[in-house]
Short mmCIF file of C-alpha atoms and ligand atoms in Angstrom, two decimals:
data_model
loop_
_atom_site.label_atom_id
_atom_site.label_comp_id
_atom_site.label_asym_id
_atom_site.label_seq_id
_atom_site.Cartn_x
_atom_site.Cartn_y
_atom_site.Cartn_z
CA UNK A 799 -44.23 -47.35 55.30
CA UNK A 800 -46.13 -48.04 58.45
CA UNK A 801 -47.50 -45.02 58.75
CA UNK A 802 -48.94 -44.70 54.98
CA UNK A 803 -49.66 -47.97 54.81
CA UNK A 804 -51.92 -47.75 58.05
CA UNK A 805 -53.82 -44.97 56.53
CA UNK A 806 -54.66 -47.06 53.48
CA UNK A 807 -56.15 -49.68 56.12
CA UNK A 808 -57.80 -47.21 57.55
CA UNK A 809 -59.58 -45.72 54.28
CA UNK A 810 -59.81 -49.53 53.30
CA UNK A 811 -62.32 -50.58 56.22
CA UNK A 812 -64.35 -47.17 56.09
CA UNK A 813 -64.98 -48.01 52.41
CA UNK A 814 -65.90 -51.26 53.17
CA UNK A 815 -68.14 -50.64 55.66
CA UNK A 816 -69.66 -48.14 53.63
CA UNK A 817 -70.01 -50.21 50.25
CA UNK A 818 -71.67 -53.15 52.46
CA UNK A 819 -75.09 -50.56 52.83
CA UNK A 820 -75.62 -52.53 49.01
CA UNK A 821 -77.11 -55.31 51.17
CA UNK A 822 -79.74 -52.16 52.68
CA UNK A 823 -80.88 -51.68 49.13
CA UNK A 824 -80.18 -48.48 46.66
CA UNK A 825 -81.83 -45.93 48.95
CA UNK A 826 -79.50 -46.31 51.90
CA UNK A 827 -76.14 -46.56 48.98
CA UNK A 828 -76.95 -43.77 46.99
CA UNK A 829 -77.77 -41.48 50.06
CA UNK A 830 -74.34 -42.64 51.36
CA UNK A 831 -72.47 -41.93 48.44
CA UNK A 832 -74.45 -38.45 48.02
CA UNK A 833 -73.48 -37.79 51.62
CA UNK A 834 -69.80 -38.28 50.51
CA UNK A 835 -69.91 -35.90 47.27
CA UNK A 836 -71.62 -33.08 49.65
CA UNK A 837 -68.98 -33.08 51.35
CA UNK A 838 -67.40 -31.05 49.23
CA UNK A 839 -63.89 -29.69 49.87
CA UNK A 840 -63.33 -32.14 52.79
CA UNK A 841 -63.95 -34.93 50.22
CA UNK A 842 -60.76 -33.41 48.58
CA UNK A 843 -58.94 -32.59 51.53
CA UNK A 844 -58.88 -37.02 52.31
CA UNK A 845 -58.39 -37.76 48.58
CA UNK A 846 -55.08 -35.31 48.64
CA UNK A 847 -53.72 -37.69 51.58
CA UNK A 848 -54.72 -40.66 50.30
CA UNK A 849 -52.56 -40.07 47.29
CA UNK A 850 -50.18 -38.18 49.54
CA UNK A 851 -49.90 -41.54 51.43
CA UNK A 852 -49.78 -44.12 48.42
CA UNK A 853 -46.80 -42.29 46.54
CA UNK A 854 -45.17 -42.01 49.95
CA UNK A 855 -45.75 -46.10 50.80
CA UNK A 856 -44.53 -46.87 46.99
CA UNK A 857 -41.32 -44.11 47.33
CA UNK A 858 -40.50 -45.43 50.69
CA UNK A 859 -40.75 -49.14 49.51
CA UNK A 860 -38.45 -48.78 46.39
CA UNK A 861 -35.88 -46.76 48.84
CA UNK A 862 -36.38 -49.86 51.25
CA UNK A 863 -35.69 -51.87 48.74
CA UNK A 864 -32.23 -50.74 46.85
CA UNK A 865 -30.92 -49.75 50.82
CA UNK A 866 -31.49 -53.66 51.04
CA UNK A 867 -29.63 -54.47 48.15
CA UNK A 868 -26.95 -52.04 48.36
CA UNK A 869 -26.35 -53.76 52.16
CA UNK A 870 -25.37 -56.97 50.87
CA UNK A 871 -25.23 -56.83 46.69
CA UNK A 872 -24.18 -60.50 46.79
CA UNK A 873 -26.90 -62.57 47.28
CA UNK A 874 -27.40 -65.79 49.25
CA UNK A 875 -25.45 -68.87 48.32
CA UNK A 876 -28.33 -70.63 49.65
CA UNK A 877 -32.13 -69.50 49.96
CA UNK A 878 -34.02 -71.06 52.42
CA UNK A 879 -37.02 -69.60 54.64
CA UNK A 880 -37.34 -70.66 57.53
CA UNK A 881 -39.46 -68.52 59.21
CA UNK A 882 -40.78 -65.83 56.90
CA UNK A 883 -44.35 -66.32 55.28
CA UNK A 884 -45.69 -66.17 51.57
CA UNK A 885 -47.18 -62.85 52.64
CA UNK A 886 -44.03 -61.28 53.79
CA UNK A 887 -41.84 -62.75 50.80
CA UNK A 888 -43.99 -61.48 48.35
CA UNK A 889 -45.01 -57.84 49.56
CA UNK A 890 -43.66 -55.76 46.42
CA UNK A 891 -45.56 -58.17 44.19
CA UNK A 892 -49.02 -58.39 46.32
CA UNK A 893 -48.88 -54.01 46.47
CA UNK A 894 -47.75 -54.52 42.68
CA UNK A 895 -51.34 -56.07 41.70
CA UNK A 896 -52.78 -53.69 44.11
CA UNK A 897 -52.07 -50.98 42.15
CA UNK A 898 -53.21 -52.47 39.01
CA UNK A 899 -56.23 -52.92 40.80
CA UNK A 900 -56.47 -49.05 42.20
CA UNK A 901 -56.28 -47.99 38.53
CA UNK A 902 -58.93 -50.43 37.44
CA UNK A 903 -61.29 -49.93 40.21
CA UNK A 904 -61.05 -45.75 39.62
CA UNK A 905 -61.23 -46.24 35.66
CA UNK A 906 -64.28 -48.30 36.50
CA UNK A 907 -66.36 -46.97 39.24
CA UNK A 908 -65.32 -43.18 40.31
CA UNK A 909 -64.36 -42.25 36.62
CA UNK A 910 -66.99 -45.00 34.51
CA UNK A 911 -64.35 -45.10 31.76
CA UNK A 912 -64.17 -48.65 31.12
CA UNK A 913 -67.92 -49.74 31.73
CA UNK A 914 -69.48 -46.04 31.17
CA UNK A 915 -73.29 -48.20 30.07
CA UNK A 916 -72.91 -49.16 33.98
CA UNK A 917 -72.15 -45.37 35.33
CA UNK A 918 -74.88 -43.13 33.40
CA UNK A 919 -78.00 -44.15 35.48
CA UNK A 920 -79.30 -41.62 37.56
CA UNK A 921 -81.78 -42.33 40.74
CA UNK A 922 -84.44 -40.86 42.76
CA UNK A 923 -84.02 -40.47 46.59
CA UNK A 924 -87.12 -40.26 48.64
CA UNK A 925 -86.43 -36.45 49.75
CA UNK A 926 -86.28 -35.83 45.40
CA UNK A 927 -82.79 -35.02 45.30
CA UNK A 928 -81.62 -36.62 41.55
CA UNK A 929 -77.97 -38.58 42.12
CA UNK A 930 -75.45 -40.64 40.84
CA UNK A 931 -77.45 -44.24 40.93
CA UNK A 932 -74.05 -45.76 42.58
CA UNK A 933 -76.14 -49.16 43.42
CA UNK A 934 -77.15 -49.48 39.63
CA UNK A 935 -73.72 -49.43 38.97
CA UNK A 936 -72.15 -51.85 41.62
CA UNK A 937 -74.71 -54.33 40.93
CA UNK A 938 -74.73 -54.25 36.81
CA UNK A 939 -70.49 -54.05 37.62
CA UNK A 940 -70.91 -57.17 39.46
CA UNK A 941 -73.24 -58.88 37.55
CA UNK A 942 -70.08 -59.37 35.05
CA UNK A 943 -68.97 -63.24 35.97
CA UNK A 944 -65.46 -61.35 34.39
CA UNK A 945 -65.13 -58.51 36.42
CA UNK A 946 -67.04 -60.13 39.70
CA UNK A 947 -64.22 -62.45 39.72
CA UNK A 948 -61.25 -60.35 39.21
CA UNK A 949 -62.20 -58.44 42.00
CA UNK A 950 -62.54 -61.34 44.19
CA UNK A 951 -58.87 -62.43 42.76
CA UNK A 952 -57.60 -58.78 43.75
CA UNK A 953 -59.13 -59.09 47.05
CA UNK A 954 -56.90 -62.14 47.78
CA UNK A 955 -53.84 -60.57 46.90
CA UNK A 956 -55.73 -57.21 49.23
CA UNK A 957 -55.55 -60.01 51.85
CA UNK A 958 -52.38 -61.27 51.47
CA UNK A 959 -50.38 -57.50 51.80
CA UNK A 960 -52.97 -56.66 54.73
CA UNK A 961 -52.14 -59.80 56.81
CA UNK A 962 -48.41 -58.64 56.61
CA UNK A 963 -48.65 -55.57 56.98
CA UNK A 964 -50.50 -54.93 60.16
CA UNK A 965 -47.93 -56.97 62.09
CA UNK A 966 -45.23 -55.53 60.28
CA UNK A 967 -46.38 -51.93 61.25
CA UNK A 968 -46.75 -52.74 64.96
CA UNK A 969 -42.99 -53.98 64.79
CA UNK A 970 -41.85 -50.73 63.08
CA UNK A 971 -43.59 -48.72 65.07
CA UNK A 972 -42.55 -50.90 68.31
CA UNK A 973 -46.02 -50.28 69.85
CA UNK A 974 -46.19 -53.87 71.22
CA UNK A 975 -43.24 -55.67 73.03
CA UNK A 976 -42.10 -58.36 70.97
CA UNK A 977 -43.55 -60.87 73.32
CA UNK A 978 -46.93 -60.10 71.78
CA UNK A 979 -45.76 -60.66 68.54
CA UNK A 980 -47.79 -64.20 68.08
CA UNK A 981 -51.06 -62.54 68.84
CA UNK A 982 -50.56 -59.54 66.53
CA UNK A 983 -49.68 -61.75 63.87
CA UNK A 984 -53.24 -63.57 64.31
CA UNK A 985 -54.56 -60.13 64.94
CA UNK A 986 -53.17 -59.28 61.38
CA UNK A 987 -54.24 -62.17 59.61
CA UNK A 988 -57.76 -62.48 61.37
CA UNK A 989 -58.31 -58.74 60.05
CA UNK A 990 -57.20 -59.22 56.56
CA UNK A 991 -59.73 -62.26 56.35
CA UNK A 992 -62.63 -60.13 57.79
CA UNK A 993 -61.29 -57.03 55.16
CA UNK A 994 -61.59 -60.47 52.40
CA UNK A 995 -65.06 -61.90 53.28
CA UNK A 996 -66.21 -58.53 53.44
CA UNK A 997 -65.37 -57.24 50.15
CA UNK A 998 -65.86 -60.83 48.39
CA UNK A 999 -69.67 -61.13 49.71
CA UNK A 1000 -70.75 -58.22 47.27
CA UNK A 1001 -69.35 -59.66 44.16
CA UNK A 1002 -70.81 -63.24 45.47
CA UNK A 1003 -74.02 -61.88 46.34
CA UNK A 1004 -74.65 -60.06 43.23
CA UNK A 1005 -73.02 -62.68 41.04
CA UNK A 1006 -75.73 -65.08 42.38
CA UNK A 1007 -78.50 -63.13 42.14
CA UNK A 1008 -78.77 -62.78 45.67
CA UNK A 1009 -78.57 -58.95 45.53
CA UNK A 1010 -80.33 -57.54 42.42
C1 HEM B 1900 -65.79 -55.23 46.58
C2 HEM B 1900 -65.02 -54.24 46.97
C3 HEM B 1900 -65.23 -52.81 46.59
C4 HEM B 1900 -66.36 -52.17 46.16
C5 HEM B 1900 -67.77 -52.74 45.96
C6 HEM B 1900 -66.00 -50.79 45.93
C7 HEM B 1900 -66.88 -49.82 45.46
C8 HEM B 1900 -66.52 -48.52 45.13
C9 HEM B 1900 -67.40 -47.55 44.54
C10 HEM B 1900 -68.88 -47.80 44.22
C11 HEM B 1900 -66.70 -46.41 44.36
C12 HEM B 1900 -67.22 -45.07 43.76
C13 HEM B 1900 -67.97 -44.30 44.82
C14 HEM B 1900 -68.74 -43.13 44.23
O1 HEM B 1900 -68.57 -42.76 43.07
O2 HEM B 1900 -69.55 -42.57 44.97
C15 HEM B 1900 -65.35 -46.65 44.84
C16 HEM B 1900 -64.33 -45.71 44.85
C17 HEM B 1900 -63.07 -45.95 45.33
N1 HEM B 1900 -62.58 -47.15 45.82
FE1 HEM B 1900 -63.60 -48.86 46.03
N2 HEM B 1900 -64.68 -50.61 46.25
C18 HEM B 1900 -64.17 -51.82 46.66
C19 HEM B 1900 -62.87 -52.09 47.06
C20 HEM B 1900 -61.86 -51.14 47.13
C21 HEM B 1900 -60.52 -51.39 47.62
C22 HEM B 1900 -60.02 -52.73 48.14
C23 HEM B 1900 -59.82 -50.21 47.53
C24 HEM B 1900 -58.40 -49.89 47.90
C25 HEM B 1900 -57.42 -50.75 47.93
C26 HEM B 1900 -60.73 -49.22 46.98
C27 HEM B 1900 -60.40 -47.91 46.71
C28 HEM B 1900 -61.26 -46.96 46.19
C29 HEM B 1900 -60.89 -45.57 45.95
C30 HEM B 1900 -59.53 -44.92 46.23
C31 HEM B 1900 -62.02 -44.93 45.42
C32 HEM B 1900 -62.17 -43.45 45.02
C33 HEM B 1900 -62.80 -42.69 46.17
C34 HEM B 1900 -63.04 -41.25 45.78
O3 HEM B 1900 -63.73 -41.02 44.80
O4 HEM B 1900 -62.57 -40.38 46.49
N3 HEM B 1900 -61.95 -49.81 46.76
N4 HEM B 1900 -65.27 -47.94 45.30
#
């Protein structure tokens, strides 16, 4: 789980990073996001293991899961936390919405099922070159109250498994003695609130005209 999980992060920051050129305007998007179609066969060779890596986080969380059950089938006469957070307790359903979110997101931006008005514009690069006008379709996607806020919604629940996770990987793969295990928490959580506040200022921005 660690180990798929932390590639997801991974993919997760390089895709924000790259989606936050919106604020540079549509030349510097759409040149990014042709620079990521040219790539061609590499471009395939990272989507094959980041699907690789999601089946193997969601197998190896439902086998985590029944090996936990099947180690004590009678549950607790009494359930009280005491030290385990909201994020931890509530992993399965956080990467739950995730997915519904991954299906959404594809359907609506790499595929332009759901919003295909939003995916059909075509732009002009300074060098010529006719491509995909990604910006057109971020900002008219965002431009929805409806779907501006659902992402920002998804990106709490993105927030949530992130803050967990992180720490939770570090303990698996016992990189850190457990002494540390204070600071990688705040590590964790102060990384799944940049991963929030970064994803959330596009919809914002573009919601409030800020970003047209
Ligand atoms: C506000 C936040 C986000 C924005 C603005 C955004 C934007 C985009 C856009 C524009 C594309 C299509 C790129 C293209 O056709 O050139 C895309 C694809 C994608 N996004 Fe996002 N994204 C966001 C958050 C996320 C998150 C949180 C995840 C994962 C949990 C994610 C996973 C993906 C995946 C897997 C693809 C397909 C990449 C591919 O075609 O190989 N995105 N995103």
């Amino acid at each position: 789980m660690a180990i798929t999980g932390f590639i997801w992060f991974g993919f997760v920051i390089v895709h924000m990073v790259g989606n936050l050129q919106v604020f540079q305007g549509p030349e510097k998007l759409n040149t990014y996001a042709k620079f990521l179609k040219d790539l061609g066969p590499l471009l395939w060779v990272a989507r094959i293991g980041l699907i690789v890596a999601f089946f193997g986080h969601v197998f190896t969380a439902i086998r985590l899961k029944f090996e936990n059950t099947t180690a004590r089938p009678v549950s607790y006469a009494k359930g009280s936390t005491i030290q385990a957070s909201v994020a931890s307790r509530t992993m399965a359903y956080s990467g739950l919405l995730l997915l519904t979110f991954l299906v959404y997101h594809l359907a609506h931006f790499t595929l332009g099922f759901t919003n295909p008005d939003h995916y059909s514009h075509e732009y002009i690069l300074k060098n010529g070159d006719v491509v995909h006008d990604v910006y057109a379709m971020v900002i008219l996607g965002f431009q929805n109250p409806i779907i501006a806020g659902s992402y920002i919604v998804f990106m709490v629940f993105l927030a949530l498994h992130f803050s967990h996770a992180l720490g939770s990987m570090f303990q698996t793969l016992g990189i850190l003695a457990p002494k540390h295990n204070p600071t990688i928490q705040k590590l964790s959580t102060g990384l799944g609130l940049i991963i929030f506040l970064g994803n959330c200022s596009m919809p914002i921005s573009i919601l409030l005209g800020y970003v047209r």
